[in-house]
């Protein structure tokens, strides 16, 4: 029983792993000062996956992130403002995306 408890303590939760992975990526890209709301990104991915098609999730989050980076990098808005605006737009577009077969002739 003691061995089982030790193994449980050694296993990281999914949330801990994602937070650690996020920090690793930010450090590798020299973006240590950037705050990323992992739950918000995952939420956007979920909306895209369910509103469009499953593979839209990574594509949507990548493009939203790229757009946010372009806006922030050009000085048009802060990191936080550009990320929220990009995710809000991507979420809105995902939810409005027509269901397959609707509007098709």
C-alpha atoms as an extended CHARMM CRD file, in Angstrom:
* protein
*
       105  EXT
         1         1  UNK       CA              0.0000000000        0.0000000000        0.0000000000  PROA      1               0.0000000000
         2         2  UNK       CA              2.8700000000        2.4040000000        0.7690000000  PROA      2               0.0000000000
         3         3  UNK       CA              4.3220000000        1.7590000000       -2.6920000000  PROA      3               0.0000000000
         4         4  UNK       CA              0.9590000000        2.6420000000       -4.3130000000  PROA      4               0.0000000000
         5         5  UNK       CA              0.7670000000        5.9720000000       -2.4470000000  PROA      5               0.0000000000
         6         6  UNK       CA              4.3370000000        6.8640000000       -3.4290000000  PROA      6               0.0000000000
         7         7  UNK       CA              3.5390000000        6.1640000000       -7.0730000000  PROA      7               0.0000000000
         8         8  UNK       CA              0.4580000000        8.4100000000       -6.8680000000  PROA      8               0.0000000000
         9         9  UNK       CA              2.5490000000       11.2090000000       -5.3820000000  PROA      9               0.0000000000
        10        10  UNK       CA              5.1250000000       10.8450000000       -8.1730000000  PROA      10              0.0000000000
        11        11  UNK       CA              2.5430000000       11.1500000000      -10.9330000000  PROA      11              0.0000000000
        12        12  UNK       CA              1.8350000000       14.7050000000      -12.0440000000  PROA      12              0.0000000000
        13        13  UNK       CA             -1.6900000000       15.7650000000      -12.7760000000  PROA      13              0.0000000000
        14        14  UNK       CA             -2.6000000000       16.7320000000      -16.3090000000  PROA      14              0.0000000000
        15        15  UNK       CA             -2.9560000000       20.3380000000      -15.1610000000  PROA      15              0.0000000000
        16        16  UNK       CA              0.5290000000       20.3440000000      -13.6100000000  PROA      16              0.0000000000
        17        17  UNK       CA              1.9890000000       18.7780000000      -16.7400000000  PROA      17              0.0000000000
        18        18  UNK       CA              0.3220000000       21.3600000000      -19.0050000000  PROA      18              0.0000000000
        19        19  UNK       CA              1.4980000000       24.2560000000      -16.8350000000  PROA      19              0.0000000000
        20        20  UNK       CA              5.0460000000       22.8540000000      -16.8250000000  PROA      20              0.0000000000
        21        21  UNK       CA              4.9340000000       22.2920000000      -20.5990000000  PROA      21              0.0000000000
        22        22  UNK       CA              3.6550000000       25.8470000000      -21.1090000000  PROA      22              0.0000000000
        23        23  UNK       CA              6.5620000000       27.2420000000      -19.0480000000  PROA      23              0.0000000000
        24        24  UNK       CA              9.0240000000       25.0610000000      -21.0020000000  PROA      24              0.0000000000
        25        25  UNK       CA              7.6980000000       26.3320000000      -24.3340000000  PROA      25              0.0000000000
        26        26  UNK       CA              7.6770000000       29.9610000000      -23.2050000000  PROA      26              0.0000000000
        27        27  UNK       CA             11.2600000000       29.6540000000      -21.9910000000  PROA      27              0.0000000000
        28        28  UNK       CA             12.4010000000       27.9570000000      -25.2070000000  PROA      28              0.0000000000
        29        29  UNK       CA             10.8580000000       30.7590000000      -27.2710000000  PROA      29              0.0000000000
        30        30  UNK       CA             12.2580000000       33.3970000000      -24.8890000000  PROA      30              0.0000000000
        31        31  UNK       CA              8.7690000000       34.4800000000      -23.8300000000  PROA      31              0.0000000000
        32        32  UNK       CA              9.1300000000       33.9970000000      -20.0770000000  PROA      32              0.0000000000
        33        33  UNK       CA              7.2100000000       37.1990000000      -19.2660000000  PROA      33              0.0000000000
        34        34  UNK       CA              4.1420000000       36.2170000000      -21.2900000000  PROA      34              0.0000000000
        35        35  UNK       CA              1.1230000000       35.0280000000      -19.3130000000  PROA      35              0.0000000000
        36        36  UNK       CA             -0.8430000000       32.2120000000      -20.9400000000  PROA      36              0.0000000000
        37        37  UNK       CA             -4.2470000000       31.1670000000      -19.6230000000  PROA      37              0.0000000000
        38        38  UNK       CA             -4.0110000000       27.4500000000      -20.3590000000  PROA      38              0.0000000000
        39        39  UNK       CA             -7.6690000000       26.8490000000      -19.4790000000  PROA      39              0.0000000000
        40        40  UNK       CA             -8.7800000000       29.5810000000      -21.8920000000  PROA      40              0.0000000000
        41        41  UNK       CA             -6.6760000000       28.1310000000      -24.7190000000  PROA      41              0.0000000000
        42        42  UNK       CA             -8.0780000000       24.6520000000      -24.0500000000  PROA      42              0.0000000000
        43        43  UNK       CA            -11.5920000000       26.0790000000      -23.9810000000  PROA      43              0.0000000000
        44        44  UNK       CA            -11.0600000000       27.7040000000      -27.3920000000  PROA      44              0.0000000000
        45        45  UNK       CA             -9.7070000000       24.4160000000      -28.7450000000  PROA      45              0.0000000000
        46        46  UNK       CA            -12.8120000000       22.6380000000      -27.4430000000  PROA      46              0.0000000000
        47        47  UNK       CA            -15.1590000000       25.1130000000      -29.1030000000  PROA      47              0.0000000000
        48        48  UNK       CA            -13.3400000000       24.7820000000      -32.4330000000  PROA      48              0.0000000000
        49        49  UNK       CA            -13.2610000000       20.9860000000      -32.1950000000  PROA      49              0.0000000000
        50        50  UNK       CA            -16.9890000000       20.7360000000      -31.5220000000  PROA      50              0.0000000000
        51        51  UNK       CA            -18.2190000000       23.5800000000      -33.7300000000  PROA      51              0.0000000000
        52        52  UNK       CA            -16.0920000000       22.9350000000      -36.8200000000  PROA      52              0.0000000000
        53        53  UNK       CA            -14.2770000000       19.5600000000      -36.8210000000  PROA      53              0.0000000000
        54        54  UNK       CA            -11.8860000000       18.0320000000      -34.3100000000  PROA      54              0.0000000000
        55        55  UNK       CA             -8.6920000000       18.9020000000      -36.2610000000  PROA      55              0.0000000000
        56        56  UNK       CA             -9.7760000000       22.5540000000      -36.2080000000  PROA      56              0.0000000000
        57        57  UNK       CA             -8.7110000000       22.7470000000      -32.5460000000  PROA      57              0.0000000000
        58        58  UNK       CA             -4.9250000000       22.9510000000      -33.0150000000  PROA      58              0.0000000000
        59        59  UNK       CA             -5.2950000000       24.9480000000      -36.2220000000  PROA      59              0.0000000000
        60        60  UNK       CA             -7.5530000000       27.5080000000      -34.5400000000  PROA      60              0.0000000000
        61        61  UNK       CA             -5.3430000000       27.9370000000      -31.4830000000  PROA      61              0.0000000000
        62        62  UNK       CA             -2.2180000000       28.2200000000      -33.6520000000  PROA      62              0.0000000000
        63        63  UNK       CA             -3.7020000000       30.8870000000      -35.9120000000  PROA      63              0.0000000000
        64        64  UNK       CA             -5.1890000000       32.8190000000      -32.9750000000  PROA      64              0.0000000000
        65        65  UNK       CA             -1.8040000000       32.7330000000      -31.2450000000  PROA      65              0.0000000000
        66        66  UNK       CA              0.0130000000       33.7950000000      -34.3810000000  PROA      66              0.0000000000
        67        67  UNK       CA             -2.4100000000       36.6950000000      -34.8830000000  PROA      67              0.0000000000
        68        68  UNK       CA             -2.0450000000       37.7700000000      -31.2590000000  PROA      68              0.0000000000
        69        69  UNK       CA              1.7380000000       37.6810000000      -31.6100000000  PROA      69              0.0000000000
        70        70  UNK       CA              1.6520000000       39.8060000000      -34.7240000000  PROA      70              0.0000000000
        71        71  UNK       CA             -0.5330000000       42.4310000000      -33.0410000000  PROA      71              0.0000000000
        72        72  UNK       CA              1.5180000000       42.4590000000      -29.8400000000  PROA      72              0.0000000000
        73        73  UNK       CA              4.8100000000       42.4280000000      -31.7490000000  PROA      73              0.0000000000
        74        74  UNK       CA              3.7950000000       45.4390000000      -33.8000000000  PROA      74              0.0000000000
        75        75  UNK       CA              2.9810000000       47.3610000000      -30.6340000000  PROA      75              0.0000000000
        76        76  UNK       CA             -0.7090000000       47.7340000000      -31.4850000000  PROA      76              0.0000000000
        77        77  UNK       CA             -1.7850000000       46.1170000000      -28.1970000000  PROA      77              0.0000000000
        78        78  UNK       CA             -0.3350000000       44.4460000000      -25.1200000000  PROA      78              0.0000000000
        79        79  UNK       CA              0.2320000000       40.6880000000      -25.0210000000  PROA      79              0.0000000000
        80        80  UNK       CA             -2.8260000000       40.2070000000      -22.8260000000  PROA      80              0.0000000000
        81        81  UNK       CA             -5.1530000000       42.3800000000      -24.9060000000  PROA      81              0.0000000000
        82        82  UNK       CA             -4.0440000000       40.8490000000      -28.1990000000  PROA      82              0.0000000000
        83        83  UNK       CA             -4.3900000000       37.2770000000      -26.8750000000  PROA      83              0.0000000000
        84        84  UNK       CA             -7.8800000000       37.8830000000      -25.5030000000  PROA      84              0.0000000000
        85        85  UNK       CA             -9.0170000000       39.6300000000      -28.6910000000  PROA      85              0.0000000000
        86        86  UNK       CA             -7.6620000000       36.8570000000      -30.9240000000  PROA      86              0.0000000000
        87        87  UNK       CA             -9.2070000000       34.0910000000      -28.8150000000  PROA      87              0.0000000000
        88        88  UNK       CA            -12.5410000000       35.9270000000      -28.6260000000  PROA      88              0.0000000000
        89        89  UNK       CA            -12.6500000000       36.3360000000      -32.4160000000  PROA      89              0.0000000000
        90        90  UNK       CA            -11.6410000000       32.7130000000      -33.0270000000  PROA      90              0.0000000000
        91        91  UNK       CA            -14.2820000000       31.5020000000      -30.5440000000  PROA      91              0.0000000000
        92        92  UNK       CA            -16.9630000000       33.6720000000      -32.1990000000  PROA      92              0.0000000000
        93        93  UNK       CA            -16.0540000000       32.4420000000      -35.6950000000  PROA      93              0.0000000000
        94        94  UNK       CA            -15.9730000000       28.8200000000      -34.5300000000  PROA      94              0.0000000000
        95        95  UNK       CA            -19.4280000000       29.0760000000      -32.9750000000  PROA      95              0.0000000000
        96        96  UNK       CA            -20.8230000000       30.7430000000      -36.1160000000  PROA      96              0.0000000000
        97        97  UNK       CA            -19.2840000000       28.2080000000      -38.4920000000  PROA      97              0.0000000000
        98        98  UNK       CA            -22.0820000000       26.5070000000      -40.4390000000  PROA      98              0.0000000000
        99        99  UNK       CA            -22.8130000000       22.8860000000      -39.6850000000  PROA      99              0.0000000000
       100       100  UNK       CA            -21.9260000000       20.4600000000      -42.4930000000  PROA      100             0.0000000000
       101       101  UNK       CA            -24.6600000000       20.3490000000      -45.0800000000  PROA      101             0.0000000000
       102       102  UNK       CA            -26.2610000000       23.6500000000      -44.0410000000  PROA      102             0.0000000000
       103       103  UNK       CA            -26.3400000000       26.1150000000      -46.9020000000  PROA      103             0.0000000000
       104       104  UNK       CA            -24.8840000000       23.5920000000      -49.3310000000  PROA      104             0.0000000000
       105       105  UNK       CA            -26.6670000000       23.1320000000      -52.6040000000  PROA      105             0.0000000000
